[in-house]
mmCIF file of C-alpha atoms and ligand atoms in Angstrom:
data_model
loop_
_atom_site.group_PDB
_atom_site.id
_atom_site.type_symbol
_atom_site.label_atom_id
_atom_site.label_comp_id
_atom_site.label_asym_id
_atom_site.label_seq_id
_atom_site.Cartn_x
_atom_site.Cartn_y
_atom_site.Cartn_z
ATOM 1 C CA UNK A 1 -12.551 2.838 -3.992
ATOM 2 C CA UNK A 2 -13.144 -0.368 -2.097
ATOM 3 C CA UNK A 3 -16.818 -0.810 0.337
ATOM 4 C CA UNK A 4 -14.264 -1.221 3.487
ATOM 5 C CA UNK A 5 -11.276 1.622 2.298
ATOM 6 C CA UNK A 6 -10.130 2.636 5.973
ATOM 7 C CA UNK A 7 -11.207 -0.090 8.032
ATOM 8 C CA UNK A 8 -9.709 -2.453 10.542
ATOM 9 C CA UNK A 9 -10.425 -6.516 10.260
ATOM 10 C CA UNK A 10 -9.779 -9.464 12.547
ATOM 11 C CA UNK A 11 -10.526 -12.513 11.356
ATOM 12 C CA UNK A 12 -9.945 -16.022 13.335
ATOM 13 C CA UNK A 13 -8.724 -19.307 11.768
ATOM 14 C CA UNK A 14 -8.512 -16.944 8.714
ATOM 15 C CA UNK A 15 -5.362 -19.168 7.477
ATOM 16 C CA UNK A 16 -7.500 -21.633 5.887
ATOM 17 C CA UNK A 17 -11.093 -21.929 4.457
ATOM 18 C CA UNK A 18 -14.101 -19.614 4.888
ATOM 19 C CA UNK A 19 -11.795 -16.908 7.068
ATOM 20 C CA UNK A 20 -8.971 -16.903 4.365
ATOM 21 C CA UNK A 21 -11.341 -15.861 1.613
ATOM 22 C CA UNK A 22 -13.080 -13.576 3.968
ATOM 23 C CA UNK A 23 -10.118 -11.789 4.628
ATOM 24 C CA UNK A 24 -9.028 -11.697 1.001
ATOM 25 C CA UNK A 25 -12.054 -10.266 0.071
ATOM 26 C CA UNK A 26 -11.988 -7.534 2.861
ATOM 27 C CA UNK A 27 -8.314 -6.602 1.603
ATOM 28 C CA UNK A 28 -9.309 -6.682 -2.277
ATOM 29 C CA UNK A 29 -12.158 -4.016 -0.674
ATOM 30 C CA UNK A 30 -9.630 -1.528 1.362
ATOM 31 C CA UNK A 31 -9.680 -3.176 4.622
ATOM 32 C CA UNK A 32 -6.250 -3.537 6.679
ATOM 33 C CA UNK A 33 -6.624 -7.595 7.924
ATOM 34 C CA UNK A 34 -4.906 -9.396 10.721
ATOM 35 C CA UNK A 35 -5.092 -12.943 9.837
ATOM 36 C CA UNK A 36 -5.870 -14.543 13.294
ATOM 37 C CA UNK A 37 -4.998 -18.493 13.484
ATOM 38 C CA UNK A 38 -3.731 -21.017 16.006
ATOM 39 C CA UNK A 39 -1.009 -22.011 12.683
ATOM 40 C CA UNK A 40 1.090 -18.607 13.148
ATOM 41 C CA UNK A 41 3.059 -20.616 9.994
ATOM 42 C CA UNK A 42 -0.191 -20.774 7.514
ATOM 43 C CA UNK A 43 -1.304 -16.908 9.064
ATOM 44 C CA UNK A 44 2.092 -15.558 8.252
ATOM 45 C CA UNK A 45 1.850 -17.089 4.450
ATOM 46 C CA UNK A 46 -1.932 -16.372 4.079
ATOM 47 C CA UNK A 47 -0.861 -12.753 5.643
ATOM 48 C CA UNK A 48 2.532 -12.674 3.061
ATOM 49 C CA UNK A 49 -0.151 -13.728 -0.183
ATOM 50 C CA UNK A 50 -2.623 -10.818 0.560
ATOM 51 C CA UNK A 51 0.725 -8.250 0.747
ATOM 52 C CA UNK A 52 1.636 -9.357 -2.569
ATOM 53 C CA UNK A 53 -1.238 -8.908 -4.097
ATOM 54 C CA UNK A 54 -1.023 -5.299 -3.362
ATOM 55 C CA UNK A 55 -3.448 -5.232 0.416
ATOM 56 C CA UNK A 56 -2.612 -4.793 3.715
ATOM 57 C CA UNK A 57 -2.335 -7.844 6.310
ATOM 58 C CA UNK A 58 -0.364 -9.395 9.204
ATOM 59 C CA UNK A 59 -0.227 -12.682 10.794
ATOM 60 C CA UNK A 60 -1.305 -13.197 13.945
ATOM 61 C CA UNK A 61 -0.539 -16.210 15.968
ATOM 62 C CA UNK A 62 -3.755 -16.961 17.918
ATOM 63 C CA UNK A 63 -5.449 -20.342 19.482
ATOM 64 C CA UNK A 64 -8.815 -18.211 20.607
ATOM 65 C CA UNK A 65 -9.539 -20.539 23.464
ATOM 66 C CA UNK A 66 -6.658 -18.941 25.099
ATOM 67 C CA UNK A 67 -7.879 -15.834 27.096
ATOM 68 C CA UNK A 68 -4.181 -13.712 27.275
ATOM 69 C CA UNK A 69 -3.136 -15.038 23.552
ATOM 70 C CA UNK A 70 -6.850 -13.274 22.301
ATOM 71 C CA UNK A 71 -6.101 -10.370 24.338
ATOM 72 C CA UNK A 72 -2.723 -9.618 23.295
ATOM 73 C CA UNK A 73 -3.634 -10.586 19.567
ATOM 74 C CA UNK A 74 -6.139 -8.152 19.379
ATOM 75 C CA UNK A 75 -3.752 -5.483 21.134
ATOM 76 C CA UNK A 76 -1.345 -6.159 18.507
ATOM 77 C CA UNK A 77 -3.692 -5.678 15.731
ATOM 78 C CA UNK A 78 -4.720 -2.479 16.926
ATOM 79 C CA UNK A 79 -1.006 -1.245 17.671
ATOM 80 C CA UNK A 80 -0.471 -2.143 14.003
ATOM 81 C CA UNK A 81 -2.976 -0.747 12.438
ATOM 82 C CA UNK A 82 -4.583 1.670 14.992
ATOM 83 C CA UNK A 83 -7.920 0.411 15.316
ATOM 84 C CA UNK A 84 -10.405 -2.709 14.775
ATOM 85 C CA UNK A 85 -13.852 -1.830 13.052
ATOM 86 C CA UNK A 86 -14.585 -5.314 12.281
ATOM 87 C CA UNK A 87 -14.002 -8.726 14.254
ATOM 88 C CA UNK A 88 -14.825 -12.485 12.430
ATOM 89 C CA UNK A 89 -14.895 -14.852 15.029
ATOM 90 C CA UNK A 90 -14.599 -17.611 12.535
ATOM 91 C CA UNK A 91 -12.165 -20.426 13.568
ATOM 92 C CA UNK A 92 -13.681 -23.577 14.125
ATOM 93 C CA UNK A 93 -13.272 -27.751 14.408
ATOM 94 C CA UNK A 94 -15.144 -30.287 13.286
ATOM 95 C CA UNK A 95 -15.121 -33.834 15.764
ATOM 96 C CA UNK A 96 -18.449 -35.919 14.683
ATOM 97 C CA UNK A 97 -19.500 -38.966 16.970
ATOM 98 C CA UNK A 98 -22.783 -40.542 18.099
ATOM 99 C CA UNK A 99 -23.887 -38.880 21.503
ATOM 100 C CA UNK A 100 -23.626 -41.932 23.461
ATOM 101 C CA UNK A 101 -19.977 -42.130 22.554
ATOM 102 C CA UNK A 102 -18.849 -38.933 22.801
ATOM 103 C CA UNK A 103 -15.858 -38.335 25.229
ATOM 104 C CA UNK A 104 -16.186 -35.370 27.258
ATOM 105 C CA UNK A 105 -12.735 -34.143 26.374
ATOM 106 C CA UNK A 106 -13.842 -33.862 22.830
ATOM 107 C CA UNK A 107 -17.407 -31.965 24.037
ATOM 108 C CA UNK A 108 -15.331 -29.784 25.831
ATOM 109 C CA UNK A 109 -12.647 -28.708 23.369
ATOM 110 C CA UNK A 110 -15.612 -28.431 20.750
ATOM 111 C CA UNK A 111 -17.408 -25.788 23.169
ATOM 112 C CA UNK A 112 -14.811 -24.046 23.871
ATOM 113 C CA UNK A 113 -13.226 -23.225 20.231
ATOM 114 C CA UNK A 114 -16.700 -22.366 19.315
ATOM 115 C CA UNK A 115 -18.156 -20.603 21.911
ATOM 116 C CA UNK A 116 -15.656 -19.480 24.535
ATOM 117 C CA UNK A 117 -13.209 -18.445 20.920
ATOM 118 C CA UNK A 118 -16.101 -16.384 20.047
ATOM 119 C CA UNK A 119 -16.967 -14.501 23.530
ATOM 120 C CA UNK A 120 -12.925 -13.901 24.468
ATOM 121 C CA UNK A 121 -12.533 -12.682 20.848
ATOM 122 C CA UNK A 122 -15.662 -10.683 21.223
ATOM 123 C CA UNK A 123 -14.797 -9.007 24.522
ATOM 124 C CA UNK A 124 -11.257 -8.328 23.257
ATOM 125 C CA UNK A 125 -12.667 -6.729 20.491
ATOM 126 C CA UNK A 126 -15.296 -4.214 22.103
ATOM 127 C CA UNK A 127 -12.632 -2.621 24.333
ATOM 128 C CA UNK A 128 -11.101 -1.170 21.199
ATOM 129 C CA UNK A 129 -15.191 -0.913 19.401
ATOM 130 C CA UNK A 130 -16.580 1.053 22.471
ATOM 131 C CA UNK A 131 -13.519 3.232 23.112
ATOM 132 C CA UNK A 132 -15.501 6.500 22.291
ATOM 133 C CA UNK A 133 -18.412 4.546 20.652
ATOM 134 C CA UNK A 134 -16.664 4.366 17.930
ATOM 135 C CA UNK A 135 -18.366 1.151 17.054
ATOM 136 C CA UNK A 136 -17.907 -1.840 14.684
ATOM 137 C CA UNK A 137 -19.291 -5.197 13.454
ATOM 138 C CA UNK A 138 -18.852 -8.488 15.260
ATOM 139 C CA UNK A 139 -19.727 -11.283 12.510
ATOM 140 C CA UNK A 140 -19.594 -14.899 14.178
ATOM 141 C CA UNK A 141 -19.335 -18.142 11.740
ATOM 142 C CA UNK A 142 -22.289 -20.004 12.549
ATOM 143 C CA UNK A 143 -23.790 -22.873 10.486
ATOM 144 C CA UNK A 144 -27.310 -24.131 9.426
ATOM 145 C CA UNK A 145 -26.623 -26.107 12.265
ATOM 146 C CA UNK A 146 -27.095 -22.768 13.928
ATOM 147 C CA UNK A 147 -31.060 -24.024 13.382
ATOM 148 C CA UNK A 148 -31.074 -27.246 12.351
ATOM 149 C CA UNK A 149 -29.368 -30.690 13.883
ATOM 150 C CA UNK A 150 -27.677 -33.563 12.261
ATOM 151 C CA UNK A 151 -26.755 -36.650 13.962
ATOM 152 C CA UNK A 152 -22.915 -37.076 14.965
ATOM 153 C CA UNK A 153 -22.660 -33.320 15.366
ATOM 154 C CA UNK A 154 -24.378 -32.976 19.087
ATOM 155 C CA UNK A 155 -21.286 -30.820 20.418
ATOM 156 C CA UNK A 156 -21.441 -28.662 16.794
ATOM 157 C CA UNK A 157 -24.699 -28.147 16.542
ATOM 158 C CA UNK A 158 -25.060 -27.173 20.530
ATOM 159 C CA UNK A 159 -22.425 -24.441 19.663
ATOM 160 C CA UNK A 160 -23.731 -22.638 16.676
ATOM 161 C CA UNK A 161 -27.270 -22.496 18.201
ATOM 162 C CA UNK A 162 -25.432 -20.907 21.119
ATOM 163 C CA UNK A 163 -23.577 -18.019 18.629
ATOM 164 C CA UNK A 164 -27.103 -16.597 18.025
ATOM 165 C CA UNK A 165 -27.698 -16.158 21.617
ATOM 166 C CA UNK A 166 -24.085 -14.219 21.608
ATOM 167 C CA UNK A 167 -24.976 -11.977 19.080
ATOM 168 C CA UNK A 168 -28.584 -10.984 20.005
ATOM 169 C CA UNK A 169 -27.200 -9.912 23.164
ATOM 170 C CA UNK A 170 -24.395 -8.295 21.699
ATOM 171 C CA UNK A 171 -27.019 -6.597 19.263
ATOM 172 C CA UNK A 172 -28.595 -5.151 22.239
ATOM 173 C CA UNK A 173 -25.719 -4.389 24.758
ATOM 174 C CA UNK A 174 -23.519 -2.998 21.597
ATOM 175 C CA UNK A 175 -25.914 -0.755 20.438
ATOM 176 C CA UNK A 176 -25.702 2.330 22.695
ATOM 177 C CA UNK A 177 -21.982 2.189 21.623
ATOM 178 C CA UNK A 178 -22.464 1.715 17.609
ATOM 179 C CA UNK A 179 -21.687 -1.920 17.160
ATOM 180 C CA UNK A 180 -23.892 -4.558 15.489
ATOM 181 C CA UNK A 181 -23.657 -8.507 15.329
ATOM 182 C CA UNK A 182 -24.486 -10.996 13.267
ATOM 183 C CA UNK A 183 -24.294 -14.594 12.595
ATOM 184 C CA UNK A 184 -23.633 -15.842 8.710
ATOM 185 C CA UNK A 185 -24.938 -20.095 8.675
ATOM 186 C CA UNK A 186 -23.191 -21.557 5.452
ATOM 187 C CA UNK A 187 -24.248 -24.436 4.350
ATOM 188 C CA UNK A 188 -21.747 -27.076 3.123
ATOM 189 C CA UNK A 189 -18.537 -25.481 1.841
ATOM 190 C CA UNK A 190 -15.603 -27.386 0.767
ATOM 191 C CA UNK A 191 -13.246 -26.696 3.161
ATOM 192 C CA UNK A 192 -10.959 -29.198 4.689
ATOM 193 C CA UNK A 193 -13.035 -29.206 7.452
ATOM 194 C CA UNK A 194 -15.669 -30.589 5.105
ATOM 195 C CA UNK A 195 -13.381 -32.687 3.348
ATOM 196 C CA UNK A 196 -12.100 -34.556 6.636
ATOM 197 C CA UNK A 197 -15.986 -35.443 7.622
ATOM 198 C CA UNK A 198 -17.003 -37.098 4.120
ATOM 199 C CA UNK A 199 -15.148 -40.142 4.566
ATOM 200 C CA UNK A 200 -15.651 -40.050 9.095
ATOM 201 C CA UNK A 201 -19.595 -39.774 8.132
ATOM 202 C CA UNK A 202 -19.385 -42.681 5.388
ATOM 203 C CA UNK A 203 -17.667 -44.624 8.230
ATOM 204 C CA UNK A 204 -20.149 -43.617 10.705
ATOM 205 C CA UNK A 205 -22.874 -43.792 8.992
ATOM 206 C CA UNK A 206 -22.280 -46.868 6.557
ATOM 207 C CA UNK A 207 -22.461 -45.043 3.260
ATOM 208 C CA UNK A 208 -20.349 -44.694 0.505
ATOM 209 C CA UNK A 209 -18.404 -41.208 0.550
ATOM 210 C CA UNK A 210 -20.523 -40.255 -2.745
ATOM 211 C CA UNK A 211 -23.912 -41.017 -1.192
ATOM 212 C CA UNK A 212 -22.962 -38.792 1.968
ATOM 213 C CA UNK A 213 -22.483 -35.935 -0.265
ATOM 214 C CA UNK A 214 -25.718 -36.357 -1.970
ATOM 215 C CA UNK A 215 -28.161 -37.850 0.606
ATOM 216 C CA UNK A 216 -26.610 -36.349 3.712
ATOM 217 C CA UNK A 217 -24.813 -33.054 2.865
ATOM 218 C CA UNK A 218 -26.677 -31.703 0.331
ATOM 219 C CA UNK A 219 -29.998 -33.574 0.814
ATOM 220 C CA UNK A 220 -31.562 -30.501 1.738
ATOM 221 C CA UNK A 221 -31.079 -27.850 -0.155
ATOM 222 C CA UNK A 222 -32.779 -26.876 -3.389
ATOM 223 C CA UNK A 223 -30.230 -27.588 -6.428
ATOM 224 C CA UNK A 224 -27.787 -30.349 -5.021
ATOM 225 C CA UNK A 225 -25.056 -27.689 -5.052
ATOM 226 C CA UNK A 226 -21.920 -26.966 -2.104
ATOM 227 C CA UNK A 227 -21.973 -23.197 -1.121
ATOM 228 C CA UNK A 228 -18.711 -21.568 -2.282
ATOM 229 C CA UNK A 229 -16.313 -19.658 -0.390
ATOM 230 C CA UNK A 230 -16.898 -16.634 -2.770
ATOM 231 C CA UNK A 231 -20.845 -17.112 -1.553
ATOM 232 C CA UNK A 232 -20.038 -17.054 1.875
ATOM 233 C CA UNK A 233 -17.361 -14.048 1.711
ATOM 234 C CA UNK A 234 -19.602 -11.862 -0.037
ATOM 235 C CA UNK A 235 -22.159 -12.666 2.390
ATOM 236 C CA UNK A 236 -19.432 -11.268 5.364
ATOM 237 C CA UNK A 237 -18.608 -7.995 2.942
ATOM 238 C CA UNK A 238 -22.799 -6.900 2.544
ATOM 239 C CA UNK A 239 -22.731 -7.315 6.193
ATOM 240 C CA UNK A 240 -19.381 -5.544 7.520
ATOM 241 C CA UNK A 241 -19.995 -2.842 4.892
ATOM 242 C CA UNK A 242 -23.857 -2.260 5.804
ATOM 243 C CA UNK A 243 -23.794 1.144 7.103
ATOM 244 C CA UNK A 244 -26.272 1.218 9.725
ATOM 245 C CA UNK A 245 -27.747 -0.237 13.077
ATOM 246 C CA UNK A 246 -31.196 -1.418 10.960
ATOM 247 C CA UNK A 247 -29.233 -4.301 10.259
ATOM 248 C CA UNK A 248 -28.329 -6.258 13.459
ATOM 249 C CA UNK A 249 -28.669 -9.506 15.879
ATOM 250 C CA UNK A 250 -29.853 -11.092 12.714
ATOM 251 C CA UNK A 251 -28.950 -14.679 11.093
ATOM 252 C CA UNK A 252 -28.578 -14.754 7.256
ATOM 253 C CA UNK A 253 -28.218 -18.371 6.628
ATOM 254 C CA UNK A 254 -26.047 -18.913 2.928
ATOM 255 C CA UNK A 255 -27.007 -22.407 1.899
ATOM 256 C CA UNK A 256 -28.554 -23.067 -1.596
ATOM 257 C CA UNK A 257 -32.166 -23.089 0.440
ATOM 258 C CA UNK A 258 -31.343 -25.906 2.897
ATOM 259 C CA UNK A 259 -33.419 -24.546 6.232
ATOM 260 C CA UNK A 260 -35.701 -21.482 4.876
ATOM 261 C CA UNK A 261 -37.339 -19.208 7.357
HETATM 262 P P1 LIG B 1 -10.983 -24.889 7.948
HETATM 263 O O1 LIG B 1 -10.558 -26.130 8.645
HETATM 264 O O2 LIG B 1 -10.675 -24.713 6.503
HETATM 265 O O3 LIG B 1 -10.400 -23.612 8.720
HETATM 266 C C1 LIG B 1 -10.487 -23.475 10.113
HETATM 267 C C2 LIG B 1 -9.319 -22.642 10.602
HETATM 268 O O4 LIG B 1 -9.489 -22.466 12.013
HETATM 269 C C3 LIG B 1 -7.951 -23.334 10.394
HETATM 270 O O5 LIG B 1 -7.043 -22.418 9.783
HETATM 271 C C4 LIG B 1 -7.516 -23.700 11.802
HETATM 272 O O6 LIG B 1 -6.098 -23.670 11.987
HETATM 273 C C5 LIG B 1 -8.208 -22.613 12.620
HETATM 274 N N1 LIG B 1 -8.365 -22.984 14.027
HETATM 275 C C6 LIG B 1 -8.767 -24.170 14.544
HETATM 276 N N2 LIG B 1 -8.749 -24.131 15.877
HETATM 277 C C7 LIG B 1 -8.351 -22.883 16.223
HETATM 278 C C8 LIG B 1 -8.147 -22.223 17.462
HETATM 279 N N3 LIG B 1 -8.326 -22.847 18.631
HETATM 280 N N4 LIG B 1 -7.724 -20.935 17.434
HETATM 281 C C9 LIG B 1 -7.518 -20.290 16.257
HETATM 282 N N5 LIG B 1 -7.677 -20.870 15.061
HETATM 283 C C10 LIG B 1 -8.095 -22.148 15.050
HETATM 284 O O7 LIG B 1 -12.551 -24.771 8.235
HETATM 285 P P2 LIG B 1 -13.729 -23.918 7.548
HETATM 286 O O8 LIG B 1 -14.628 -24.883 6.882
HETATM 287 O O9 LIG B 1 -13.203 -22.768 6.802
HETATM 288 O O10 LIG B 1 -14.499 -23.438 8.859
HETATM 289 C C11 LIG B 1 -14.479 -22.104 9.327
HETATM 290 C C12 LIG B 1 -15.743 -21.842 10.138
HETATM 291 O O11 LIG B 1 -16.873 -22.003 9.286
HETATM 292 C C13 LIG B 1 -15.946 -22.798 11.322
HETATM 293 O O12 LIG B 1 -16.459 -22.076 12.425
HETATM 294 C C14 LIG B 1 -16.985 -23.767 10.791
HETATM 295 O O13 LIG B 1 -17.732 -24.346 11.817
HETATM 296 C C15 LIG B 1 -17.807 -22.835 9.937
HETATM 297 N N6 LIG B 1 -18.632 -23.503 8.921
HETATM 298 C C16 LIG B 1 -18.047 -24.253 7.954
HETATM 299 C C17 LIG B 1 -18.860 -24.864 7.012
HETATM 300 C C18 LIG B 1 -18.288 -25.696 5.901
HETATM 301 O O14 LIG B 1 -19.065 -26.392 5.254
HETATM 302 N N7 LIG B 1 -16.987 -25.675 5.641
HETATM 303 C C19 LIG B 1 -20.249 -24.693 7.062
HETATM 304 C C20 LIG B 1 -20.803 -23.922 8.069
HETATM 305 C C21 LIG B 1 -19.975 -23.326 8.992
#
């Protein structure tokens, strides 16, 4: 018996990173997972890898900035499997660059993978959810930079503040129809998101690659240690598999203690 047997998962950018070991987890606990990303190529393998190991997935090719791509994705996922009980809104960039020197083209495509990804997918998602009340979970991929700010990162850290406006007012507007929201704020997690920025911020910043791991990334937290994917997907399965409302609009931020509150 897996803590999601029956249920319905969309993840986004789940082809690599955090939302490839979310889903993987989800399947290993029962869940049916459509692996949402804008590289249908990596979905479709990511998708084939979790069939072989004996779960239930499909590809999905998705670039969640684009409002009739989310809104036939998340038709398609509920054609296949005949429902959606639980939506990541995960997929994400990284672009870092003093504020000053920031072109708007990049401040705009960071905004609106971040925070228009995460309302289309959101409002795709609670046509299906509130079809009867049926309800669901809406988890969005936030970031200690959903509280804190780093330099380089204005366009970032604007957009993971803004996810915990999304999902109070989801937790509020969902409820009378059974769905909850929450926003999970990793810390560092070696992804090659995080891989691409260690040598950009040694660049930026003047420091060797080494002393941006240990006086910038991990500065902050308690033990000098990188959050794992495994941290961060058991984080998403406590919080998809919670089974009631008690839990909801909050932030749980996974980051070996960097920002406490
Ligand atoms: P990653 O680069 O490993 O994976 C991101 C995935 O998103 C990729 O598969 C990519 O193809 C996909 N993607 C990018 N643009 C897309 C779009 N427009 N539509 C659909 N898919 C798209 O990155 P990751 O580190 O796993 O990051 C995942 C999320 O976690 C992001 O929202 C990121 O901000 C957040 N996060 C990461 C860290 C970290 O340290 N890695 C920390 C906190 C938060």
């Amino acid at each position: 018996m897996g803590s999601l047997d029956g249920k319905v998962a969309l993840v986004t950018g789940a082809a690599s990173g955090i939302g490839k070991a979310i889903a993987e987890r989800y399947a290993r606990e029962g869940a049916a997972v459509a692996i949402a990303d804008i590289d249908r190529q990596a979905a479709d393998a990511a998708a084939a890898a979790i069939r072989a190991a004996g779960g239930r997935a499909v590809g999905v090719a998705m670039d969640v900035t684009d409002e009739p791509a989310v809104d036939a994705g998340t038709d398609a996922v509920v054609q296949a499997f005949g429902a959606l009980d639980i939506l990541v809104s995960n997929a994400g960039v990284q672009i870092v660059n003093p504020i000053e020197s920031f072109a708007f083209a990049a401040w705009k495509k960071m905004l609106a993978i971040h925070l228009d990804g995460a309302f289309l997918t959101t409002r795709a998602a609670l046509r299906h959810m509130y079809r009867d009340d049926r309800g669901g979970t809406v988890i969005y991929m936030g970031s200690v930079h959903s509280h804190e700010a780093s330099v380089l990162k204005a366009p970032y850290v604007t957009a993971k503040h803004g996810l915990l406006g999304l999902a109070r007012t989801l937790a509020k507007e969902g409820a009378p129809h059974n769905v909850r929201s929450h926003v999970i704020c990793p810390g560092f997690v070696r992804t090659p998101l995080v891989e691409k920025q260690i040598p950009e911020q040694a660049r930026e910043l003047g420091l060797s690659e080494e002393e941006v791991i240990r006086n910038v990334m991990l500065r902050h937290t308690v033990d000098g240690v990188f959050t794992t994917l495994e941290d961060v997907a058991q984080t998403a399965l406590f919080l998809a598999a919670f089974p009631s409302a008690a839990l909801t609009g909050q932030s749980i931020t996974v980051s070996h203690g960097w920002h406490m509150r």
